[in-house]
Every structure is written in C-alpha cells, then in structure tokens.
Coordinates of C-alpha atoms in Angstrom, one line a residue:
X986 CA -26.4 -3.7 11.6
X987 CA -25.1 -0.7 9.6
X988 CA -22.1 -1.6 7.6
X989 CA -20.0 -1.0 4.4
X990 CA -18.1 -3.3 2.1
X991 CA -14.3 -3.0 2.1
X992 CA -12.4 -4.6 -0.8
X993 CA -8.7 -4.7 -1.3
X994 CA -7.7 -6.0 -4.8
X995 CA -4.1 -7.3 -5.1
X996 CA -2.1 -8.9 -7.9
X997 CA -3.2 -12.4 -7.1
X998 CA -5.8 -12.2 -4.4
X999 CA -8.6 -10.0 -2.9
X1000 CA -9.2 -9.3 0.8
X1001 CA -12.6 -8.1 1.9
X1002 CA -14.6 -7.3 5.0
X1003 CA -17.9 -5.9 6.1
X1004 CA -17.1 -3.0 8.4
X1005 CA -19.2 -1.4 11.1
X1006 CA -19.2 2.4 11.8
X1007 CA -16.7 1.9 14.6
X1008 CA -14.3 0.0 12.4
X1009 CA -15.3 -3.5 13.7
X1010 CA -14.9 -6.2 11.1
X1011 CA -18.2 -8.0 11.0
X1012 CA -17.2 -10.5 8.4
X1013 CA -14.0 -11.3 6.5
X1014 CA -13.3 -13.2 3.3
X1015 CA -10.7 -13.8 0.6
X1016 CA -10.8 -14.7 -3.1
X1017 CA -8.4 -15.2 -6.0
X1018 CA -8.4 -12.5 -8.7
X1019 CA -8.5 -15.0 -11.5
X1020 CA -5.9 -13.0 -13.4
X1021 CA -4.7 -16.0 -15.3
X1022 CA -7.9 -15.8 -17.2
X1023 CA -7.3 -12.2 -18.3
X1024 CA -8.4 -8.7 -17.3
X1025 CA -12.1 -9.3 -18.1
X1026 CA -12.2 -12.2 -15.7
X1027 CA -10.5 -10.1 -13.0
X1028 CA -13.2 -7.5 -13.2
X1029 CA -16.0 -10.1 -13.2
X1030 CA -14.3 -11.7 -10.1
X1031 CA -14.3 -8.3 -8.3
X1032 CA -18.0 -7.7 -9.2
X1033 CA -19.0 -11.2 -8.2
X1034 CA -17.1 -11.1 -4.9
X1035 CA -18.7 -7.7 -4.1
X1036 CA -22.2 -9.2 -4.9
X1037 CA -21.5 -12.1 -2.5
X1038 CA -20.5 -9.6 0.3
X1039 CA -23.7 -7.7 -0.3
X1040 CA -25.8 -10.9 -0.1
X1041 CA -24.0 -11.9 3.1
X1042 CA -24.9 -8.6 4.7
X1043 CA -28.5 -8.9 3.7
X1044 CA -28.8 -12.4 5.1
X1045 CA -26.7 -12.2 8.3
X1046 CA -26.7 -8.5 9.2
X1047 CA -30.3 -7.5 8.3
X1048 CA -29.7 -5.3 5.3
X1049 CA -27.2 -4.7 2.5
X1050 CA -24.2 -2.5 2.7
X1051 CA -24.7 1.3 2.7
X1052 CA -21.6 1.8 0.5
X1053 CA -18.4 0.2 -0.6
X1054 CA -14.7 1.2 -0.7
X1055 CA -12.4 -0.5 -3.1
X1056 CA -8.5 -0.3 -3.2
X1057 CA -6.8 -1.3 -6.4
X1058 CA -3.2 -1.3 -7.6
X1059 CA -1.6 0.6 -10.5
X1060 CA -2.7 3.9 -11.8
X1061 CA -6.0 5.1 -10.4
X1062 CA -8.2 8.1 -11.3
X1063 CA -10.0 8.1 -8.0
X1064 CA -12.0 11.3 -8.9
X1065 CA -13.5 9.6 -11.9
X1066 CA -13.6 6.2 -10.4
X1067 CA -11.5 4.6 -13.1
X1068 CA -8.8 1.9 -12.7
X1069 CA -6.5 3.3 -15.4
X1070 CA -3.8 0.7 -15.6
X1071 CA -2.4 -2.2 -13.6
X1072 CA 0.4 -4.2 -15.2
X1073 CA -0.1 -7.2 -12.9
X1074 CA -3.8 -7.4 -13.6
X1075 CA -3.7 -6.5 -17.3
X1076 CA -6.5 -3.9 -17.3
X1077 CA -6.8 -0.5 -18.8
X1078 CA -9.4 2.2 -18.2
X1079 CA -11.9 0.1 -16.3
X1080 CA -14.8 2.2 -15.0
X1081 CA -14.8 0.1 -11.8
X1082 CA -16.7 2.5 -9.6
X1083 CA -19.6 2.7 -12.0
X1084 CA -19.6 -1.1 -12.5
X1085 CA -19.6 -1.8 -8.8
X1086 CA -22.3 0.9 -8.1
X1087 CA -24.5 -0.8 -10.7
X1088 CA -23.9 -4.2 -9.2
X1089 CA -24.4 -3.2 -5.6
X1090 CA -27.0 -0.4 -5.8
X1091 CA -24.9 1.6 -3.4
X1092 CA -22.3 4.4 -3.7
X1093 CA -18.7 3.3 -4.2
X1094 CA -15.4 5.0 -3.4
X1095 CA -12.3 3.9 -5.4
X1096 CA -8.7 4.4 -4.1
X1097 CA -5.1 3.5 -4.9
X1098 CA -4.0 0.5 -2.8
X1099 CA -0.9 2.2 -1.1
X1100 CA -2.7 5.4 -0.4
X1101 CA -5.7 3.5 1.0
X1102 CA -3.4 1.4 3.2
X1103 CA -1.7 4.6 4.3
X1104 CA -5.1 6.1 5.2
X1105 CA -5.7 3.1 7.6
X1106 CA -2.2 3.3 9.1
X1107 CA -2.6 7.0 9.7
X1108 CA -6.0 6.9 11.3
X1109 CA -6.1 3.6 13.2
X1110 CA -2.6 2.2 12.9
X1111 CA 1.0 3.3 13.5
X1112 CA 0.4 6.9 12.6
X1113 CA -2.7 7.4 14.8
X1114 CA -2.5 10.9 16.4
X1115 CA 0.2 12.1 14.0
X1116 CA -0.9 15.3 12.0
X1117 CA 1.8 14.6 9.3
X1118 CA 3.1 11.2 8.4
X1119 CA 4.6 9.3 5.5
X1120 CA 3.7 5.6 4.9
X1121 CA 6.3 3.6 2.9
X1122 CA 5.6 -0.1 2.2
X1123 CA 8.7 -2.0 1.0
X1124 CA 7.4 -4.8 -1.2
X1125 CA 8.0 -5.8 -4.8
X1126 CA 8.3 -2.1 -5.5
X1127 CA 8.3 1.0 -3.2
X1128 CA 5.5 3.5 -3.0
X1129 CA 4.4 6.1 -0.4
X1130 CA 1.3 7.7 1.1
X1131 CA 1.5 11.2 2.4
X1132 CA -0.8 11.8 5.4
X1133 CA -2.0 15.3 6.3
X1134 CA -4.5 15.9 9.1
X1135 CA -6.2 12.5 8.7
X1136 CA -6.3 12.4 4.9
X1137 CA -4.0 11.3 2.1
X1138 CA -2.6 13.7 -0.4
X1139 CA -3.0 12.3 -3.9
X1140 CA -1.4 15.2 -5.8
X1141 CA -2.7 17.2 -8.7
X1142 CA -2.7 14.1 -11.0
X1143 CA -2.9 11.3 -8.5
X1144 CA 0.8 10.5 -8.5
X1145 CA 1.9 11.9 -5.1
X1146 CA 4.0 9.7 -2.9
X1147 CA 5.9 7.8 -5.7
X1148 CA 9.0 7.7 -3.5
X1149 CA 10.2 4.5 -5.2
X1150 CA 11.2 6.6 -8.2
X1151 CA 13.4 9.0 -6.4
X1152 CA 16.8 8.6 -8.0
X1153 CA 19.3 7.8 -5.3
X1154 CA 22.2 6.4 -7.4
X1155 CA 22.2 7.9 -10.9
X1156 CA 24.6 5.2 -12.2
X1157 CA 22.4 2.4 -10.7
X1158 CA 20.3 -0.3 -12.2
X1159 CA 17.8 0.5 -15.0
X1160 CA 14.2 1.0 -13.7
X1161 CA 11.0 0.1 -15.5
X1162 CA 10.0 3.8 -15.3
X1163 CA 12.9 4.7 -17.7
X1164 CA 15.3 6.1 -15.2
X1165 CA 18.4 4.6 -13.6
X1166 CA 19.1 4.1 -9.9
X1167 CA 15.5 4.6 -8.6
X1168 CA 15.1 3.7 -4.9
X1169 CA 12.9 0.7 -5.7
X1170 CA 15.7 -0.9 -7.9
X1171 CA 18.0 -0.9 -4.8
X1172 CA 15.9 -1.1 -1.6
X1173 CA 12.7 -3.0 -2.3
X1174 CA 12.1 -6.5 -1.2
X1175 CA 12.5 -7.6 -4.9
X1176 CA 15.9 -5.7 -5.1
X1177 CA 17.2 -7.4 -2.0
X1178 CA 16.0 -10.8 -3.3
X1179 CA 17.9 -10.3 -6.5
X1180 CA 21.1 -9.1 -4.8
X1181 CA 21.0 -11.9 -2.2
X1182 CA 20.3 -14.6 -4.8
X1183 CA 23.4 -13.4 -6.7
X1184 CA 25.6 -13.0 -3.7
X1185 CA 24.6 -16.4 -2.1
X1186 CA 24.6 -18.3 -5.3
X1187 CA 21.2 -19.6 -4.5
X1188 CA 18.6 -18.6 -7.2
X1189 CA 15.8 -19.5 -4.9
X1190 CA 17.0 -17.2 -2.0
X1191 CA 14.8 -14.2 -1.2
X1192 CA 14.9 -11.1 1.0
X1193 CA 13.6 -13.0 4.0
X1194 CA 16.5 -15.4 3.7
X1195 CA 18.9 -12.5 3.5
X1196 CA 17.5 -11.1 6.7
X1197 CA 17.9 -14.4 8.4
X1198 CA 21.5 -14.7 7.2
X1199 CA 22.2 -11.2 8.5
X1200 CA 20.9 -12.3 11.9
X1201 CA 23.1 -15.3 11.9
X1202 CA 26.2 -13.2 11.1
X1203 CA 26.7 -13.9 7.4
X1204 CA 29.1 -11.2 6.1
X1205 CA 27.9 -11.4 2.5
X1206 CA 24.3 -11.0 3.7
X1207 CA 25.2 -8.0 5.8
X1208 CA 26.9 -6.3 2.9
X1209 CA 23.8 -6.8 0.7
X1210 CA 21.4 -5.7 3.5
X1211 CA 23.3 -2.6 4.4
X1212 CA 23.7 -1.6 0.8
X1213 CA 19.9 -1.6 0.6
X1214 CA 19.5 0.2 3.9
X1215 CA 21.9 2.9 2.7
X1216 CA 19.9 3.4 -0.5
X1217 CA 16.6 3.4 1.5
X1218 CA 18.0 6.0 3.9
X1219 CA 19.0 8.3 1.0
X1220 CA 15.5 8.1 -0.4
X1221 CA 13.8 8.7 2.9
X1222 CA 15.9 11.7 3.8
X1223 CA 15.0 13.3 0.4
X1224 CA 11.3 12.6 1.3
X1225 CA 11.5 14.0 4.8
X1226 CA 13.3 17.0 3.6
X1227 CA 10.4 17.8 1.2
X1228 CA 7.5 16.7 3.5
X1229 CA 8.7 17.1 7.1
X1230 CA 6.6 14.3 8.5
X1231 CA 6.2 13.8 12.2
X1232 CA 6.1 10.0 11.8
X1233 CA 7.6 7.8 9.2
X1234 CA 5.9 4.4 8.9
X1235 CA 7.7 1.6 7.2
X1236 CA 5.7 -1.5 6.1
X1237 CA 5.7 -4.3 3.5
X1238 CA 7.8 -7.4 3.4
X1239 CA 11.1 -6.0 4.4
X1240 CA 9.6 -4.5 7.6
X1241 CA 8.8 -8.0 8.7
X1242 CA 12.6 -8.3 9.5
X1243 CA 11.9 -6.1 12.6
X1244 CA 14.9 -4.5 14.2
X1245 CA 17.2 -6.2 11.7
X1246 CA 15.9 -3.5 9.4
X1247 CA 14.9 -0.7 11.8
X1248 CA 18.1 -0.5 13.9
X1249 CA 20.5 0.2 11.0
X1250 CA 17.8 2.2 9.1
X1251 CA 17.3 4.6 12.0
X1252 CA 21.1 5.0 12.3
X1253 CA 21.5 5.6 8.6
X1254 CA 18.8 8.2 8.4
X1255 CA 20.1 10.0 11.5
X1256 CA 23.6 10.1 10.0
X1257 CA 22.3 11.8 6.9
X1258 CA 20.1 14.5 8.3
X1259 CA 21.5 17.9 8.9
X1260 CA 19.0 20.7 9.5
X1261 CA 16.0 18.4 9.1
X1262 CA 14.0 17.3 12.1
X1263 CA 14.2 13.6 12.6
X1264 CA 10.7 11.9 12.5
X1265 CA 9.8 8.8 14.6
X1266 CA 10.6 5.8 12.4
X1267 CA 8.2 3.0 13.2
X1268 CA 6.9 -0.2 11.8
X1269 CA 3.5 -0.4 10.2
X1270 CA 0.9 -1.8 12.6
X1271 CA -1.8 -3.3 10.4
X1272 CA 0.1 -5.7 8.2
X1273 CA -1.7 -7.0 5.1
X1274 CA -5.1 -5.8 6.4
X1275 CA -4.2 -2.1 6.0
X1276 CA -5.7 -1.9 2.4
X1277 CA -8.9 -3.5 3.4
X1278 CA -9.3 -1.4 6.5
X1279 CA -8.5 1.7 4.5
X1280 CA -11.2 0.7 1.9
X1281 CA -13.7 0.6 4.7
X1282 CA -12.6 4.1 5.8
X1283 CA -13.1 5.3 2.2
X1284 CA -16.6 4.0 2.2
X1285 CA -17.6 5.6 5.5
X1286 CA -15.9 8.9 4.4
X1287 CA -18.0 8.8 1.3
X1288 CA -21.2 8.5 3.3
X1289 CA -20.1 11.2 5.7
X1290 CA -19.4 13.7 3.0
X1291 CA -22.1 12.6 0.6
X1292 CA -19.6 13.0 -2.2
X1293 CA -17.3 10.6 -3.9
X1294 CA -14.0 11.7 -2.2
X1295 CA -11.2 9.1 -2.2
X1296 CA -7.7 8.8 -1.0

C-alpha cells in the first residue's frame, strides 16, 4: 500500500504514523526523544525511529515509504531543511532533511511544528473549508499558523505567526524574547499555571487546576482566569485586525477547558472589535495528533509538487 512517514518531534516525545494518500493512519507509534542524553542523541533517535517506520512499511505494507514529513519545534529553515535552533532539544543548525533523506532513501519535507499542526487543522480539522484561518495553540508558549487557501504562510524569514510575542501590556512581565508584556507571558498555559500557583498558594497547582476551580466558583481562580482571557483577547484582536481570518482556531492545553475558556473569550473578543469582522472562534479538532497529521500532508504535498515545499 502506498504511504508516507509522518513524524512529529516534541520536547520529550515523538509521535509518528504511516499515512495513506487519503489520510488514513495505517500505523502509529511513539518514542522518547532521549533529550537527556544531549542533542546528538536526539538526532540519532529521530533517525532511528524513522528507520523503524520505513522497515515496518516494507514488512507489513509491501514497500517502503514514498516520502517523509517531519515537524520539529524551534526555529526551522524549511526551505533548506535545517533545524536551526530548539532550546528544549539543545540542537543548532542540524541538516535534518538531508540526514533523514540519506537514512530513508526517500524525499523528506521539514516543517515547523505549529505551522505543520495548523496545516492539518486547516485542511482536515476545525478549519476545513475556511479560505483564511488562524490557528493558535495555547501551551507552554503561544504561537500561530496563518492559513491561506489550504497552505500555511511562513513569512519572508520563516517567523510568520509569532502571535505570542505581540506586546499586549507594555509594563507586563519580562519575556524570554527581550520584550515585556508579550502575550505568552500572560495568557499561555504556563502563565496561567504561574499565576494560579501564586494565587492559590499551591506550588504544584497548574492551569488545569485553575480551570476546575473556576468551574467550582472560586473567586481567586476566576480573577486569574479572566485576566489571562483579557490578555488573550487583546492579542487575538490585534491578529485579526491584521489578518482578517474567517475562522480562529484555538488549541493547546488551555483549550481543553472547553467553554470555561471559549465563552468568556468570545465575549472578550466581541467586546473589543470595532470595524473588524468577527471570525468564528472554535476549538481545535485534532488534539495532539495535529502535528503528525500535518507532517503526513507535507510529505504528500512534496510528492505532488515534486519539490521540497514545506509549511
């Protein structure tokens, strides 16, 4: 059966699948990244995992994969196939596409993890059918993927969609990027975790605990939660003013709170807009499989265009 390898590399683990032309997952597997052993071990883990997937396809599906798509975090030069930098994996300037192509004997597409996840959400997930969408996962940080006519806009230098570094409160907390008051310092899952741990007095409390406390009527939790929602709405209105998306897709850990997040967020965004057209604000549909599914789409796109085009 014709198939491609889809590989989503995260900070601690990797998700992979063999994907048929119609998007069917023919085989799924997960592995640790081995980051505790250093960046060289991470790269070797990726190559080894990809080799295992190729071998599985040969043995169980009749032949090896036609191509591979790989999504990685950090700064990515998708055009050159280089994983430029990832703080949580410790690597710099890894020619990952060439290394994988040599290991697999097949063409490889390399993509940024959030943009690759956005590609999947746009084509087969919550944004399906939308000609313009913005995908914003709320996790440890906040990033974005700008969808236009079924593809993801990477920008002139590969940095498009970095909504987490929109400054929403100039006097706010210091951000790792060097600015103050960036959106991700106030509205990411990590930011809510920090704020709720302080407000609750429980150093082990996290954003999910805060959401549960909101649902149970805790006034302190509600204050923390709505402060994050207010900051998020400010950042999103800036983004939709610039991009005018038809659909705004919210994913990541905070989105798992469901209407505890979406009801006040929709209200806060609607309150802030003036001339702007309000997009549909919807939860992501693919969960933590988005990156892997998007990597599969990258691989099939590569074969369809016969050139190394990535999201």
